Short mmCIF file of C-alpha atoms and ligand atoms in Angstrom, two decimals:
data_model
loop_
_atom_site.label_atom_id
_atom_site.label_comp_id
_atom_site.label_asym_id
_atom_site.label_seq_id
_atom_site.Cartn_x
_atom_site.Cartn_y
_atom_site.Cartn_z
CA MET A 1 12.41 -10.96 20.30
CA LYS A 2 9.97 -11.26 17.42
CA THR A 3 11.14 -12.49 14.05
CA VAL A 4 10.00 -11.37 10.63
CA LEU A 5 10.88 -13.60 7.67
CA VAL A 6 11.27 -11.81 4.35
CA THR A 7 11.81 -13.84 1.19
CA GLY A 8 12.95 -12.85 -2.32
CA PHE A 9 13.31 -14.88 -5.50
CA GLU A 10 16.20 -15.97 -7.67
CA PRO A 11 16.31 -14.51 -11.21
CA PHE A 12 13.97 -16.00 -13.81
CA GLY A 13 12.68 -15.38 -17.31
CA GLY A 14 16.12 -14.59 -18.78
CA GLU A 15 17.02 -11.95 -16.18
CA THR A 16 20.37 -12.09 -14.41
CA ILE A 17 19.09 -10.45 -11.22
CA ASN A 18 15.79 -10.40 -9.39
CA PRO A 19 14.91 -7.04 -7.77
CA SER A 20 13.08 -8.82 -4.97
CA TRP A 21 16.23 -10.56 -3.78
CA GLU A 22 18.45 -7.51 -4.36
CA ALA A 23 16.11 -5.47 -2.14
CA VAL A 24 15.51 -8.17 0.50
CA LYS A 25 19.16 -9.26 0.92
CA PRO A 26 20.32 -6.14 2.84
CA LEU A 27 17.59 -6.70 5.46
CA GLN A 28 19.28 -9.79 6.95
CA GLY A 29 19.91 -9.21 10.67
CA CYS A 30 18.27 -5.76 10.72
CA GLN A 31 16.17 -4.88 13.73
CA ILE A 32 12.91 -3.18 12.85
CA ALA A 33 10.28 -2.17 15.41
CA GLY A 34 11.76 -4.59 17.96
CA ALA A 35 11.87 -7.53 15.53
CA ASN A 36 14.81 -9.39 14.05
CA ILE A 37 14.70 -9.77 10.28
CA GLU A 38 15.62 -13.07 8.65
CA VAL A 39 15.84 -13.30 4.88
CA CYS A 40 15.87 -16.19 2.47
CA GLN A 41 16.04 -16.58 -1.32
CA LEU A 42 13.48 -18.90 -2.89
CA PRO A 43 13.94 -20.71 -6.20
CA CYS A 44 11.61 -19.65 -9.00
CA VAL A 45 10.27 -23.19 -9.16
CA PHE A 46 6.79 -24.53 -8.49
CA ASP A 47 6.53 -26.73 -5.38
CA ILE A 48 10.22 -26.60 -4.37
CA SER A 49 9.81 -22.89 -3.56
CA LEU A 50 7.09 -23.81 -1.08
CA GLU A 51 9.01 -26.72 0.42
CA GLN A 52 11.92 -24.36 1.08
CA LEU A 53 9.65 -21.66 2.46
CA TYR A 54 8.00 -24.08 4.89
CA ALA A 55 11.41 -25.37 6.04
CA VAL A 56 12.64 -21.84 6.79
CA ILE A 57 9.43 -20.93 8.62
CA GLU A 58 9.87 -23.99 10.86
CA LEU A 59 13.46 -22.97 11.49
CA VAL A 60 13.04 -19.29 12.34
CA LYS A 61 9.45 -19.39 13.66
CA PRO A 62 8.48 -15.91 12.50
CA GLU A 63 5.52 -13.84 13.68
CA VAL A 64 5.20 -12.27 10.23
CA VAL A 65 6.21 -13.55 6.78
CA ILE A 66 6.49 -11.20 3.81
CA SER A 67 7.33 -12.77 0.47
CA VAL A 68 8.54 -10.48 -2.28
CA GLY A 69 8.75 -11.01 -6.04
CA GLU A 70 9.44 -9.20 -9.31
CA ALA A 71 6.60 -7.82 -11.41
CA GLY A 72 8.49 -6.28 -14.30
CA ASN A 73 5.52 -4.56 -15.91
CA ARG A 74 4.46 -2.67 -12.78
CA SER A 75 5.57 0.81 -11.80
CA ASN A 76 4.43 0.70 -8.15
CA ILE A 77 5.19 -1.38 -5.12
CA SER A 78 2.19 -3.74 -5.27
CA VAL A 79 0.83 -4.97 -1.96
CA GLU A 80 -1.08 -8.08 -2.95
CA ARG A 81 -4.58 -8.65 -1.60
CA VAL A 82 -5.31 -12.18 -2.74
CA ALA A 83 -3.76 -15.47 -3.85
CA ILE A 84 -5.78 -17.93 -5.91
CA ASN A 85 -5.59 -21.72 -6.02
CA VAL A 86 -4.36 -21.77 -9.61
CA ASN A 87 -1.03 -22.43 -11.30
CA ASP A 88 -1.16 -21.20 -14.90
CA ALA A 89 2.37 -20.54 -16.12
CA ARG A 90 2.96 -18.23 -19.10
CA ILE A 91 6.62 -19.29 -19.19
CA PRO A 92 8.46 -22.30 -17.75
CA ASP A 93 9.85 -22.02 -14.22
CA ASN A 94 13.58 -22.44 -13.59
CA LEU A 95 13.22 -26.23 -13.75
CA GLY A 96 11.29 -26.14 -17.03
CA GLN A 97 7.94 -26.88 -15.39
CA GLN A 98 4.94 -25.09 -16.91
CA PRO A 99 1.75 -26.13 -15.12
CA ILE A 100 -1.46 -25.01 -16.82
CA ASP A 101 -4.66 -24.69 -14.80
CA THR A 102 -3.58 -26.89 -11.92
CA PRO A 103 -4.31 -26.20 -8.24
CA VAL A 104 -1.56 -24.98 -5.91
CA ILE A 105 -3.03 -27.18 -3.18
CA VAL A 106 -5.38 -29.97 -4.27
CA GLY A 107 -8.67 -29.50 -2.42
CA GLY A 108 -7.66 -26.09 -1.02
CA PRO A 109 -10.05 -23.14 -0.96
CA SER A 110 -10.34 -21.02 -4.12
CA ALA A 111 -8.38 -18.17 -2.59
CA TYR A 112 -6.75 -16.73 0.51
CA PHE A 113 -6.55 -13.08 1.45
CA SER A 114 -3.33 -11.55 2.71
CA THR A 115 -3.30 -11.21 6.48
CA LEU A 116 -1.06 -8.14 6.30
CA PRO A 117 -2.58 -4.65 6.68
CA ILE A 118 -2.43 -4.08 2.92
CA LYS A 119 -4.05 -0.65 2.70
CA THR A 120 -2.14 0.66 5.71
CA ILE A 121 1.10 -0.45 4.07
CA ALA A 122 0.23 1.09 0.68
CA ASN A 123 -0.87 4.29 2.39
CA GLU A 124 2.28 4.58 4.50
CA LEU A 125 4.47 3.94 1.46
CA ASN A 126 2.76 6.67 -0.54
CA ASN A 127 3.04 9.03 2.46
CA ALA A 128 6.77 8.29 2.47
CA GLY A 129 7.01 9.23 -1.21
CA ILE A 130 7.23 5.68 -2.52
CA PRO A 131 4.61 4.86 -5.19
CA ALA A 132 2.51 1.95 -3.94
CA THR A 133 -0.83 0.36 -4.55
CA VAL A 134 -2.95 -2.53 -3.38
CA SER A 135 -2.96 -5.10 -6.17
CA GLN A 136 -5.91 -7.40 -6.77
CA THR A 137 -3.91 -10.15 -8.47
CA ALA A 138 -0.56 -11.77 -7.82
CA GLY A 139 -0.80 -13.48 -11.21
CA THR A 140 -0.79 -17.25 -11.70
CA PHE A 141 2.96 -17.98 -11.79
CA VAL A 142 5.37 -18.83 -8.96
CA CYS A 143 4.63 -15.69 -6.91
CA ASN A 144 0.92 -16.47 -6.62
CA HIS A 145 1.90 -20.09 -5.93
CA VAL A 146 4.13 -19.01 -3.02
CA MET A 147 1.59 -16.53 -1.68
CA TYR A 148 -1.20 -19.12 -1.78
CA GLY A 149 0.97 -21.84 -0.25
CA LEU A 150 2.19 -19.45 2.46
CA LEU A 151 -1.31 -18.38 3.45
CA HIS A 152 -2.53 -21.99 3.35
CA TYR A 153 0.31 -23.01 5.66
CA LEU A 154 -0.26 -20.10 8.06
CA ASN A 155 -3.98 -20.81 8.10
CA GLN A 156 -3.40 -24.38 9.25
CA ARG A 157 -1.15 -23.49 12.16
CA PRO A 158 -2.34 -21.68 15.26
CA PRO A 159 -1.22 -19.48 16.93
CA ALA A 160 -1.77 -17.35 13.93
CA MET A 161 1.28 -16.08 12.11
CA ARG A 162 0.51 -13.36 9.60
CA GLY A 163 1.77 -13.11 6.07
CA GLY A 164 1.40 -11.78 2.59
CA PHE A 165 3.12 -10.85 -0.64
CA ILE A 166 4.58 -7.73 -2.22
CA HIS A 167 5.49 -7.38 -5.92
CA VAL A 168 8.22 -4.92 -6.87
CA PRO A 169 9.17 -3.33 -10.22
CA TYR A 170 12.31 -3.97 -12.25
CA LEU A 171 15.51 -2.29 -11.11
CA PRO A 172 16.70 0.50 -13.46
CA GLU A 173 19.52 -1.72 -14.80
CA GLN A 174 16.91 -4.28 -15.90
CA ALA A 175 14.71 -1.61 -17.46
CA THR A 176 17.58 -0.55 -19.71
CA ARG A 177 17.09 -3.92 -21.44
CA HIS A 178 13.29 -3.54 -21.66
CA SER A 179 12.64 -0.29 -23.46
CA GLY A 180 9.85 1.67 -21.82
CA ALA A 181 9.54 -0.61 -18.80
CA PRO A 182 9.04 1.10 -15.43
CA SER A 183 11.67 0.66 -12.72
CA MET A 184 12.54 1.58 -9.13
CA ALA A 185 15.95 1.97 -7.48
CA VAL A 186 16.92 -0.87 -5.16
CA GLU A 187 17.42 1.53 -2.23
CA MET A 188 13.83 2.69 -2.60
CA VAL A 189 12.52 -0.87 -2.74
CA THR A 190 14.49 -1.81 0.40
CA ALA A 191 13.18 1.31 2.16
CA ALA A 192 9.65 0.31 1.12
CA LEU A 193 10.11 -3.16 2.58
CA LYS A 194 11.32 -1.69 5.89
CA ILE A 195 8.19 0.46 6.06
CA ALA A 196 6.02 -2.54 5.18
CA ILE A 197 7.65 -4.66 7.91
CA GLU A 198 7.19 -1.95 10.52
CA SER A 199 3.61 -1.38 9.44
CA ALA A 200 2.82 -5.10 9.56
CA LEU A 201 4.24 -5.37 13.07
CA ARG A 202 2.41 -2.30 14.37
CA ASN A 203 -0.96 -2.94 12.72
CA GLU A 204 -2.74 -6.24 13.27
CA THR A 205 -5.84 -4.85 11.58
CA ASP A 206 -6.13 -2.78 8.42
CA ILE A 207 -7.65 0.60 7.71
CA THR A 208 -10.74 0.91 5.52
CA ILE A 209 -10.24 3.44 2.76
CA SER A 210 -11.18 3.40 -0.89
CA GLY A 211 -9.33 4.52 -3.99
CA GLY A 212 -6.70 7.18 -3.35
CA ALA A 213 -3.54 5.63 -2.06
CA THR A 214 -4.52 2.27 -3.43
CA ASN A 215 -5.44 3.44 -6.96
N1 PCA B 1 8.22 -13.04 -9.96
C1 PCA B 1 7.46 -14.12 -10.53
C2 PCA B 1 8.01 -15.37 -9.89
C3 PCA B 1 9.29 -14.98 -9.26
C4 PCA B 1 9.30 -13.52 -9.28
O1 PCA B 1 10.15 -12.80 -8.74
C5 PCA B 1 5.95 -13.96 -10.40
O2 PCA B 1 5.47 -12.81 -10.34
O3 PCA B 1 5.24 -14.95 -10.35
#
């Protein structure tokens, strides 16, 4: 049976929960499109997050890896297109590290593209009534770091495993503490991730569409 690894993050930036982990957690042991789902929580810490991710990948040997993180200012599920070889932290990570303009991987390429069918996923989410978009930046904090490190790792290891990153909004309970911030219910985020997993398993290549579903 195929395995899909889905990761979420621990809380950071003064929050007591992270919507990515709250939405990913219930997927442990689920079977989706003939695949077994394994989940894991990553620390919001540069470098150690990647060490843990690599260790779990070696353990569960997934066909597909989807990492998920919080993007509190966004109203949509954001299917990330690209990770860049830059750490540029606006705030310290959970170990107090705040790298500025350093590479994720010394000597690595400038960027990696997601190998998930990003537009297909965004399209299917919107068709299911879940607001989604393709995002052109995963930022320069720990989420971009993990996405870049994941794609670098997958790129080095044939047979090709596929992977990518999805940012999710605050949960409503977080938004109550950030006046005006957008939010999405955890059940909707979990449903979105199930659709994304199924879509990633069924579609090895992406569709070509502009605008519309992807904003
Ligand atoms: N979001 C942060 C890191 C962890 C998380 O959930 C980010 O967007 O970089």
